[in-house]
Amino acid sequence: MNHDPQLCTDPCQIMTFASGDPGENPWVRGRPPQEAITIQPWSPQWAEQFATARDAIRTALGDRALAVAHVGSTAVPMLAAKPVIDIDCIMADPEREDTYIPQLAALGYWLSVRERGWYGHRMLRHDMPRLNLHVFGPACPEHARHILFRDWLRTHPDDRERYARVKEHARQGVATVQEYNRNKQDVIHAIYQRIFADRGWTGAA
């Protein structure tokens, strides 16, 4: 894992997958319209789209954006993916929405998800191009997992190919992104166990 000072470094926290508050309604404007679940071959354009978005976010937020990272499948060269760029943005206090949402709204983002019970997560959506901007606080275990998973797939072609296969299988016969994600969970968790074992961590949850 890289040495970003905003990353959680506590193995126990990273290995514990929090489930959030089951009674919390995360949708700020209701569920967004369903998008077709299409898997496309990896494209270098995804890195370019991230770089453009990162620069705009940093210009809008300045030093308040403690880290802006490309995560998810589009951040892994040679991995097929849904053409949606996932970005983690680390803010000192995600609860202070006034310090980032108006500035991001001016860039075309809108607040889609608010999950106070799950690491204080917010997700802002950008429609053209399609970007999902995930806001977390410093030392968030979920952000650390995103970086670990991304970096592992970049350097382990066997698991990258394994993940590509399950993505193609997971999209078959599903109507929602939530169903698609559930169909991938067993393989994702198995890859995380390999990552944790490689680092000598035990007692994964």
Coordinates of N, CA and C in Angstrom, one line a residue:
M1 N 0.8 -1.2 0.0 CA 0.0 0.0 0.0 C 0.9 1.2 0.0
N2 N 0.4 2.3 -0.7 CA 1.3 3.5 -0.8 C 1.3 4.2 0.6
H3 N 2.0 5.3 0.7 CA 2.2 6.0 2.0 C 1.4 7.3 2.1
D4 N 0.3 7.3 1.5 CA -0.6 8.4 1.6 C -0.9 8.6 3.1
P5 N -0.7 9.8 3.7 CA -0.9 10.0 5.1 C -2.4 9.9 5.5
Q6 N -3.3 10.0 4.5 CA -4.7 9.9 4.8 C -5.2 8.5 4.9
L7 N -4.4 7.5 4.6 CA -4.8 6.1 4.6 C -4.8 5.5 6.0
C8 N -5.8 4.7 6.3 CA -5.9 3.9 7.5 C -4.8 2.8 7.4
T9 N -4.1 2.6 8.5 CA -3.0 1.6 8.5 C -3.2 0.6 9.6
D10 N -4.4 0.5 10.2 CA -4.7 -0.4 11.2 C -5.3 -1.7 10.6
P11 N -4.5 -2.8 10.6 CA -5.0 -4.0 10.0 C -6.4 -4.5 10.5
C12 N -6.6 -4.3 11.8 CA -7.9 -4.8 12.3 C -9.1 -4.0 11.7
Q13 N -8.9 -2.7 11.6 CA -10.0 -1.9 11.0 C -10.1 -2.3 9.5
I14 N -9.0 -2.4 8.8 CA -9.1 -2.7 7.4 C -9.7 -4.0 7.1
M15 N -9.5 -5.0 8.0 CA -10.0 -6.4 7.7 C -11.5 -6.5 8.2
T16 N -12.0 -5.5 8.9 CA -13.4 -5.5 9.3 C -14.3 -4.8 8.4
F17 N -15.2 -5.5 7.7 CA -16.0 -4.9 6.7 C -17.3 -4.4 7.4
A18 N -17.4 -3.2 7.7 CA -18.6 -2.6 8.3 C -19.8 -2.7 7.4
S19 N -21.0 -3.0 7.9 CA -22.2 -3.2 7.1 C -23.1 -1.9 7.1
G20 N -22.8 -1.0 8.0 CA -23.6 0.2 8.0 C -24.9 0.1 8.8
D21 N -25.8 1.0 8.7 CA -27.0 1.1 9.4 C -28.1 0.5 8.5
P22 N -28.7 -0.7 8.8 CA -29.7 -1.2 7.9 C -31.0 -0.4 7.8
G23 N -31.2 0.5 8.8 CA -32.4 1.3 8.8 C -32.3 2.6 8.2
E24 N -31.1 2.9 7.7 CA -30.8 4.2 7.1 C -31.2 4.2 5.6
N25 N -31.9 5.2 5.2 CA -32.2 5.4 3.7 C -31.1 6.2 3.1
P26 N -30.2 5.7 2.3 CA -29.1 6.4 1.8 C -29.4 7.4 0.6
W27 N -30.6 7.2 0.0 CA -30.8 7.9 -1.2 C -31.3 9.4 -0.9
V28 N -30.5 10.3 -1.4 CA -30.9 11.7 -1.1 C -32.0 12.2 -2.0
R29 N -32.0 11.8 -3.3 CA -33.1 12.2 -4.2 C -33.9 11.0 -4.7
G30 N -33.9 9.9 -3.9 CA -34.6 8.7 -4.3 C -33.6 8.0 -5.2
R31 N -33.9 6.7 -5.5 CA -33.0 5.9 -6.3 C -32.9 6.5 -7.7
P32 N -31.6 6.6 -8.2 CA -31.5 7.2 -9.6 C -32.0 6.2 -10.6
P33 N -32.2 6.6 -11.8 CA -32.7 5.7 -12.9 C -31.7 4.6 -13.1
Q34 N -32.2 3.4 -13.4 CA -31.3 2.2 -13.6 C -30.5 2.5 -14.9
E35 N -29.2 2.1 -14.8 CA -28.3 2.2 -16.0 C -28.1 0.8 -16.5
A36 N -27.9 0.7 -17.8 CA -27.6 -0.6 -18.4 C -26.2 -1.1 -17.8
I37 N -26.1 -2.4 -17.5 CA -24.9 -2.9 -16.9 C -24.1 -3.4 -18.1
T38 N -23.2 -2.6 -18.6 CA -22.3 -3.0 -19.7 C -20.9 -3.1 -19.2
I39 N -20.2 -4.1 -19.7 CA -18.8 -4.3 -19.4 C -18.0 -4.0 -20.6
Q40 N -17.1 -3.1 -20.6 CA -16.3 -2.7 -21.8 C -14.8 -3.1 -21.6
P41 N -14.1 -3.3 -22.6 CA -12.7 -3.5 -22.5 C -12.0 -2.3 -21.9
W42 N -10.9 -2.5 -21.2 CA -10.2 -1.4 -20.6 C -9.8 -0.3 -21.7
S43 N -9.9 0.9 -21.3 CA -9.6 2.0 -22.2 C -8.7 3.0 -21.5
P44 N -7.6 3.5 -22.1 CA -6.8 4.5 -21.5 C -7.5 5.8 -21.3
Q45 N -8.7 6.0 -22.0 CA -9.5 7.2 -21.8 C -9.9 7.3 -20.4
W46 N -10.1 6.2 -19.7 CA -10.6 6.2 -18.3 C -9.6 7.0 -17.4
A47 N -8.3 6.7 -17.6 CA -7.3 7.4 -16.8 C -7.3 8.9 -17.1
E48 N -7.5 9.2 -18.4 CA -7.6 10.6 -18.8 C -8.8 11.3 -18.2
Q49 N -9.9 10.6 -18.2 CA -11.1 11.2 -17.5 C -10.9 11.4 -16.1
F50 N -10.2 10.5 -15.4 CA -10.0 10.7 -14.0 C -9.1 11.9 -13.8
A51 N -8.0 12.0 -14.6 CA -7.0 13.1 -14.4 C -7.7 14.5 -14.6
T52 N -8.6 14.5 -15.6 CA -9.4 15.8 -15.8 C -10.3 16.1 -14.6
A53 N -11.0 15.0 -14.1 CA -11.8 15.2 -12.9 C -11.0 15.6 -11.7
R54 N -9.9 14.9 -11.5 CA -9.1 15.2 -10.3 C -8.6 16.6 -10.3
D55 N -8.2 17.1 -11.4 CA -7.7 18.5 -11.5 C -8.8 19.5 -11.2
A56 N -10.0 19.2 -11.7 CA -11.1 20.1 -11.5 C -11.5 20.1 -10.0
I57 N -11.5 18.9 -9.4 CA -11.9 18.8 -8.0 C -10.9 19.5 -7.1
R58 N -9.6 19.4 -7.4 CA -8.6 20.1 -6.6 C -8.6 21.6 -6.8
T59 N -8.9 22.0 -8.0 CA -9.1 23.5 -8.2 C -10.3 24.0 -7.4
A60 N -11.4 23.2 -7.4 CA -12.6 23.7 -6.7 C -12.5 23.6 -5.2
L61 N -11.8 22.6 -4.7 CA -11.7 22.4 -3.2 C -10.4 22.9 -2.6
G62 N -9.4 23.0 -3.4 CA -8.1 23.4 -2.8 C -7.6 22.4 -1.8
D63 N -7.0 22.9 -0.7 CA -6.4 22.0 0.3 C -7.4 21.2 1.1
R64 N -8.7 21.6 0.9 CA -9.7 20.9 1.7 C -9.8 19.4 1.1
A65 N -9.5 19.2 -0.1 CA -9.4 17.8 -0.6 C -8.1 17.2 -0.2
L66 N -8.1 16.4 0.8 CA -6.9 15.9 1.4 C -6.3 14.8 0.5
A67 N -7.1 14.1 -0.3 CA -6.6 13.2 -1.2 C -7.7 13.0 -2.3
V68 N -7.3 12.7 -3.5 CA -8.2 12.4 -4.6 C -7.6 11.3 -5.4
A69 N -8.3 10.1 -5.3 CA -7.7 8.9 -5.9 C -8.6 8.2 -6.8
H70 N -8.0 7.7 -7.9 CA -8.8 6.8 -8.8 C -8.9 5.4 -8.3
V71 N -10.1 4.9 -8.1 CA -10.3 3.6 -7.5 C -11.2 2.8 -8.4
G72 N -11.5 1.6 -8.0 CA -12.4 0.8 -8.8 C -11.8 0.2 -10.1
S73 N -12.6 -0.5 -10.9 CA -12.0 -1.3 -12.0 C -11.4 -0.4 -13.1
T74 N -12.0 0.8 -13.3 CA -11.4 1.7 -14.3 C -10.0 2.1 -14.0
A75 N -9.6 1.9 -12.7 CA -8.2 2.3 -12.3 C -7.2 1.2 -12.5
V76 N -7.6 0.1 -13.1 CA -6.8 -1.1 -13.2 C -6.5 -1.3 -14.7
P77 N -5.3 -1.0 -15.2 CA -5.1 -1.2 -16.6 C -5.3 -2.7 -17.0
M78 N -5.9 -2.8 -18.2 CA -6.2 -4.1 -18.8 C -7.4 -4.9 -18.2
L79 N -8.1 -4.2 -17.3 CA -9.3 -4.8 -16.6 C -10.6 -4.3 -17.3
A80 N -11.4 -5.2 -17.8 CA -12.7 -4.7 -18.3 C -13.6 -4.2 -17.2
A81 N -14.4 -3.2 -17.5 CA -15.2 -2.5 -16.5 C -16.4 -1.9 -17.0
K82 N -17.3 -1.6 -16.1 CA -18.4 -0.6 -16.5 C -17.7 0.7 -16.7
P83 N -18.2 1.5 -17.7 CA -17.5 2.8 -18.0 C -18.0 3.9 -17.1
V84 N -17.7 3.7 -15.8 CA -18.1 4.7 -14.7 C -16.8 4.8 -13.9
I85 N -16.3 6.1 -13.8 CA -15.1 6.3 -13.1 C -15.4 6.5 -11.6
D86 N -14.8 5.7 -10.8 CA -14.9 5.8 -9.3 C -13.7 6.6 -8.8
I87 N -14.0 7.6 -7.9 CA -13.0 8.5 -7.3 C -13.3 8.5 -5.8
D88 N -12.3 8.4 -5.0 CA -12.3 8.7 -3.6 C -11.8 10.0 -3.3
C89 N -12.5 10.8 -2.6 CA -12.1 12.1 -2.2 C -12.1 12.2 -0.6
I90 N -11.0 12.5 0.0 CA -10.9 12.5 1.4 C -11.0 13.9 1.9
M91 N -12.0 14.1 2.8 CA -12.3 15.4 3.4 C -12.1 15.3 4.9
A92 N -11.7 16.4 5.5 CA -11.5 16.4 6.9 C -12.7 16.0 7.7
D93 N -13.9 16.4 7.2 CA -15.1 16.1 7.9 C -16.3 16.0 6.9
P94 N -16.6 14.8 6.4 CA -17.7 14.7 5.4 C -19.0 15.2 5.9
E95 N -19.2 15.3 7.2 CA -20.5 15.9 7.7 C -20.6 17.3 7.3
R96 N -19.5 18.0 7.1 CA -19.6 19.4 6.7 C -19.8 19.6 5.2
E97 N -21.0 19.2 4.8 CA -21.3 19.2 3.4 C -21.1 20.6 2.8
D98 N -21.3 21.7 3.6 CA -21.2 23.0 3.0 C -19.7 23.3 2.6
T99 N -18.8 22.5 3.0 CA -17.4 22.8 2.6 C -17.0 22.2 1.3
Y100 N -17.9 21.4 0.7 CA -17.5 20.7 -0.6 C -18.7 20.6 -1.6
I101 N -19.9 20.4 -1.1 CA -21.0 20.1 -2.1 C -21.3 21.3 -3.0
P102 N -21.4 22.5 -2.5 CA -21.6 23.6 -3.4 C -20.5 23.8 -4.5
Q103 N -19.3 23.6 -4.1 CA -18.2 23.7 -5.0 C -18.2 22.6 -6.1
L104 N -18.6 21.4 -5.6 CA -18.7 20.3 -6.6 C -19.9 20.4 -7.4
A105 N -21.0 20.9 -6.9 CA -22.2 21.1 -7.7 C -21.9 22.0 -8.9
A106 N -21.0 23.0 -8.6 CA -20.7 23.9 -9.7 C -19.9 23.2 -10.9
L107 N -19.4 22.0 -10.6 CA -18.7 21.2 -11.6 C -19.7 20.2 -12.2
G108 N -20.9 20.2 -11.8 CA -21.9 19.2 -12.4 C -22.2 18.0 -11.5
Y109 N -21.6 17.9 -10.3 CA -21.9 16.8 -9.4 C -23.2 17.1 -8.6
W110 N -23.9 16.0 -8.3 CA -25.0 16.1 -7.4 C -25.0 15.0 -6.4
L111 N -25.4 15.3 -5.2 CA -25.4 14.4 -4.1 C -26.5 13.3 -4.2
S112 N -26.0 12.1 -4.4 CA -26.9 11.0 -4.6 C -27.1 10.1 -3.4
V113 N -26.0 9.9 -2.6 CA -26.0 9.0 -1.5 C -25.4 9.7 -0.3
R114 N -26.1 9.5 0.9 CA -25.5 9.9 2.2 C -25.7 8.8 3.1
E115 N -24.6 8.3 3.6 CA -24.6 7.1 4.6 C -23.8 7.5 5.8
R116 N -24.5 8.2 6.7 CA -23.8 8.5 8.0 C -23.4 7.3 8.8
G117 N -24.2 6.2 8.6 CA -23.9 5.0 9.4 C -22.8 4.1 8.8
W118 N -22.3 4.5 7.7 CA -21.2 3.7 7.0 C -20.0 4.6 6.6
Y119 N -19.2 4.8 7.6 CA -18.0 5.6 7.4 C -18.3 7.1 7.0
G120 N -19.5 7.5 7.3 CA -19.9 8.9 6.9 C -19.9 9.1 5.4
H121 N -20.0 8.1 4.6 CA -19.9 8.1 3.2 C -20.9 9.0 2.5
R122 N -20.4 9.8 1.6 CA -21.3 10.5 0.6 C -20.9 10.1 -0.8
M123 N -21.8 10.0 -1.7 CA -21.5 9.7 -3.1 C -22.1 10.8 -3.9
L124 N -21.3 11.5 -4.7 CA -21.8 12.5 -5.6 C -21.7 11.9 -7.0
R125 N -22.7 12.2 -7.8 CA -22.7 11.6 -9.1 C -22.5 12.7 -10.2
H126 N -21.8 12.4 -11.2 CA -21.6 13.2 -12.4 C -22.1 12.4 -13.6
D127 N -22.9 13.0 -14.4 CA -23.6 12.3 -15.5 C -22.8 12.3 -16.8
M128 N -22.1 13.4 -17.1 CA -21.4 13.4 -18.4 C -20.1 14.1 -18.2
P129 N -19.0 13.3 -18.1 CA -18.9 11.9 -18.2 C -19.4 11.2 -16.9
R130 N -19.7 9.9 -16.9 CA -20.2 9.3 -15.7 C -19.1 9.1 -14.7
L131 N -19.2 9.7 -13.6 CA -18.3 9.7 -12.5 C -19.1 9.4 -11.2
N132 N -18.5 8.6 -10.3 CA -19.0 8.4 -8.9 C -17.9 8.9 -8.0
L133 N -18.2 10.0 -7.3 CA -17.2 10.6 -6.4 C -17.6 10.2 -4.9
H134 N -16.8 9.4 -4.3 CA -17.0 8.9 -3.0 C -16.3 9.8 -2.0
V135 N -17.0 10.4 -1.0 CA -16.3 11.2 0.0 C -16.3 10.4 1.3
F136 N -15.0 10.4 1.9 CA -14.8 9.7 3.2 C -13.9 10.7 4.0
G137 N -13.9 10.4 5.3 CA -13.0 11.1 6.2 C -11.6 10.5 6.2
P138 N -10.6 11.2 6.9 CA -9.3 10.6 7.0 C -9.2 9.3 7.6
A139 N -8.3 8.5 7.3 CA -8.0 7.1 7.8 C -9.2 6.2 7.8
C140 N -10.0 6.4 6.7 CA -11.2 5.5 6.6 C -10.8 4.1 6.1
P141 N -11.2 3.1 6.8 CA -10.8 1.7 6.3 C -11.3 1.4 4.9
E142 N -12.5 1.9 4.5 CA -13.0 1.6 3.2 C -12.1 2.2 2.1
H143 N -11.6 3.4 2.3 CA -10.7 4.0 1.3 C -9.4 3.1 1.3
A144 N -8.9 2.7 2.4 CA -7.7 1.9 2.4 C -7.9 0.6 1.6
R145 N -9.1 0.0 1.8 CA -9.4 -1.2 1.1 C -9.5 -1.0 -0.4
H146 N -10.0 0.1 -0.8 CA -10.1 0.5 -2.2 C -8.7 0.5 -2.8
I147 N -7.7 1.2 -2.1 CA -6.4 1.3 -2.6 C -5.7 -0.1 -2.7
L148 N -5.9 -0.9 -1.6 CA -5.3 -2.2 -1.6 C -5.8 -3.1 -2.7
F149 N -7.1 -3.0 -3.0 CA -7.7 -3.9 -4.0 C -7.2 -3.4 -5.4
R150 N -7.2 -2.1 -5.6 CA -6.7 -1.6 -6.9 C -5.3 -2.0 -7.2
D151 N -4.4 -1.7 -6.2 CA -3.0 -2.0 -6.4 C -2.7 -3.5 -6.5
W152 N -3.5 -4.3 -5.8 CA -3.3 -5.8 -6.0 C -3.6 -6.2 -7.4
L153 N -4.7 -5.8 -7.9 CA -5.1 -6.2 -9.3 C -4.2 -5.6 -10.3
R154 N -3.6 -4.5 -10.1 CA -2.6 -4.0 -11.0 C -1.4 -4.9 -11.1
T155 N -1.1 -5.6 -10.1 CA 0.2 -6.4 -10.0 C 0.0 -7.9 -10.0
H156 N -1.2 -8.3 -10.0 CA -1.5 -9.8 -9.9 C -2.5 -10.1 -11.1
P157 N -2.0 -10.4 -12.2 CA -2.8 -10.7 -13.4 C -3.8 -11.9 -13.2
D158 N -3.4 -12.9 -12.3 CA -4.3 -14.0 -12.1 C -5.6 -13.6 -11.5
D159 N -5.5 -12.7 -10.4 CA -6.7 -12.2 -9.8 C -7.4 -11.2 -10.6
R160 N -6.7 -10.4 -11.4 CA -7.3 -9.5 -12.3 C -8.2 -10.3 -13.3
E161 N -7.7 -11.4 -13.9 CA -8.5 -12.2 -14.8 C -9.6 -12.9 -14.1
R162 N -9.4 -13.3 -12.9 CA -10.5 -13.9 -12.1 C -11.6 -12.9 -11.9
Y163 N -11.2 -11.7 -11.5 CA -12.2 -10.7 -11.3 C -13.0 -10.3 -12.6
A164 N -12.3 -10.3 -13.7 CA -12.9 -10.0 -15.0 C -13.9 -11.0 -15.3
R165 N -13.6 -12.3 -15.0 CA -14.6 -13.4 -15.3 C -15.8 -13.3 -14.5
V166 N -15.7 -13.0 -13.2 CA -16.8 -12.9 -12.3 C -17.7 -11.7 -12.7
K167 N -17.1 -10.6 -13.1 CA -17.9 -9.4 -13.5 C -18.8 -9.8 -14.7
E168 N -18.3 -10.5 -15.7 CA -19.1 -10.9 -16.8 C -20.2 -11.8 -16.4
H169 N -19.9 -12.7 -15.5 CA -20.9 -13.6 -15.0 C -22.0 -12.9 -14.2
A170 N -21.5 -11.9 -13.3 CA -22.4 -11.2 -12.4 C -23.4 -10.4 -13.1
R171 N -23.1 -9.9 -14.3 CA -24.1 -9.0 -14.9 C -25.2 -9.8 -15.6
Q172 N -25.1 -11.1 -15.8 CA -26.1 -11.9 -16.5 C -27.4 -12.0 -15.7
G173 N -28.5 -11.6 -16.3 CA -29.8 -11.7 -15.7 C -30.1 -10.8 -14.6
V174 N -29.4 -9.7 -14.4 CA -29.7 -8.8 -13.3 C -30.2 -7.5 -13.8
A175 N -31.0 -6.9 -13.0 CA -31.7 -5.6 -13.4 C -31.1 -4.4 -12.7
T176 N -30.3 -4.6 -11.6 CA -29.8 -3.4 -10.9 C -28.3 -3.6 -10.6
V177 N -27.7 -2.5 -10.4 CA -26.3 -2.5 -10.0 C -26.1 -3.2 -8.7
Q178 N -27.1 -3.0 -7.8 CA -27.0 -3.7 -6.5 C -26.9 -5.2 -6.6
E179 N -27.7 -5.7 -7.5 CA -27.7 -7.2 -7.8 C -26.4 -7.6 -8.4
Y180 N -25.9 -6.8 -9.3 CA -24.6 -7.1 -10.0 C -23.5 -7.1 -8.9
N181 N -23.5 -6.1 -8.0 CA -22.5 -6.1 -7.0 C -22.5 -7.2 -6.0
R182 N -23.8 -7.6 -5.7 CA -23.9 -8.8 -4.8 C -23.4 -10.1 -5.4
N183 N -23.5 -10.2 -6.7 CA -23.1 -11.4 -7.4 C -21.5 -11.5 -7.5
K184 N -20.9 -10.4 -7.2 CA -19.4 -10.4 -7.2 C -18.8 -10.5 -5.8
Q185 N -19.6 -10.4 -4.8 CA -19.1 -10.3 -3.4 C -18.2 -11.5 -3.0
D186 N -18.5 -12.7 -3.3 CA -17.7 -13.8 -2.8 C -16.3 -13.8 -3.4
V187 N -16.2 -13.5 -4.7 CA -14.9 -13.4 -5.3 C -14.1 -12.2 -4.8
I188 N -14.8 -11.1 -4.6 CA -14.1 -9.9 -4.0 C -13.5 -10.2 -2.7
H189 N -14.4 -10.9 -1.8 CA -13.9 -11.2 -0.5 C -12.8 -12.2 -0.5
A190 N -12.8 -13.1 -1.4 CA -11.7 -14.1 -1.5 C -10.4 -13.4 -1.9
I191 N -10.5 -12.4 -2.8 CA -9.3 -11.7 -3.2 C -8.8 -10.9 -2.1
Y192 N -9.7 -10.3 -1.3 CA -9.2 -9.5 -0.1 C -8.5 -10.5 0.9
Q193 N -8.9 -11.7 1.0 CA -8.3 -12.6 1.9 C -6.8 -12.9 1.4
R194 N -6.6 -13.0 0.1 CA -5.3 -13.1 -0.4 C -4.4 -11.9 -0.1
I195 N -5.0 -10.7 -0.3 CA -4.3 -9.5 0.0 C -3.9 -9.5 1.5
F196 N -4.8 -9.8 2.4 CA -4.5 -9.7 3.8 C -3.4 -10.7 4.2
A197 N -3.6 -11.9 3.6 CA -2.6 -13.0 3.9 C -1.2 -12.6 3.4
D198 N -1.2 -12.0 2.3 CA 0.1 -11.6 1.7 C 0.8 -10.6 2.6
R199 N 0.0 -9.8 3.3 CA 0.6 -8.8 4.2 C 0.9 -9.4 5.6
G200 N 0.5 -10.6 5.8 CA 0.7 -11.3 7.1 C -0.3 -10.9 8.1
W201 N -1.5 -10.4 7.7 CA -2.6 -10.1 8.6 C -3.4 -11.3 8.8
T202 N -3.9 -11.5 10.0 CA -4.7 -12.7 10.3 C -6.0 -12.2 11.0
G203 N -7.0 -13.1 11.1 CA -8.2 -12.7 11.8 C -9.1 -11.9 11.0
A204 N -9.1 -12.0 9.7 CA -10.0 -11.2 8.8 C -11.4 -11.5 9.1
A205 N -12.3 -10.4 9.0 CA -13.7 -10.6 9.3 C -14.4 -10.8 7.9

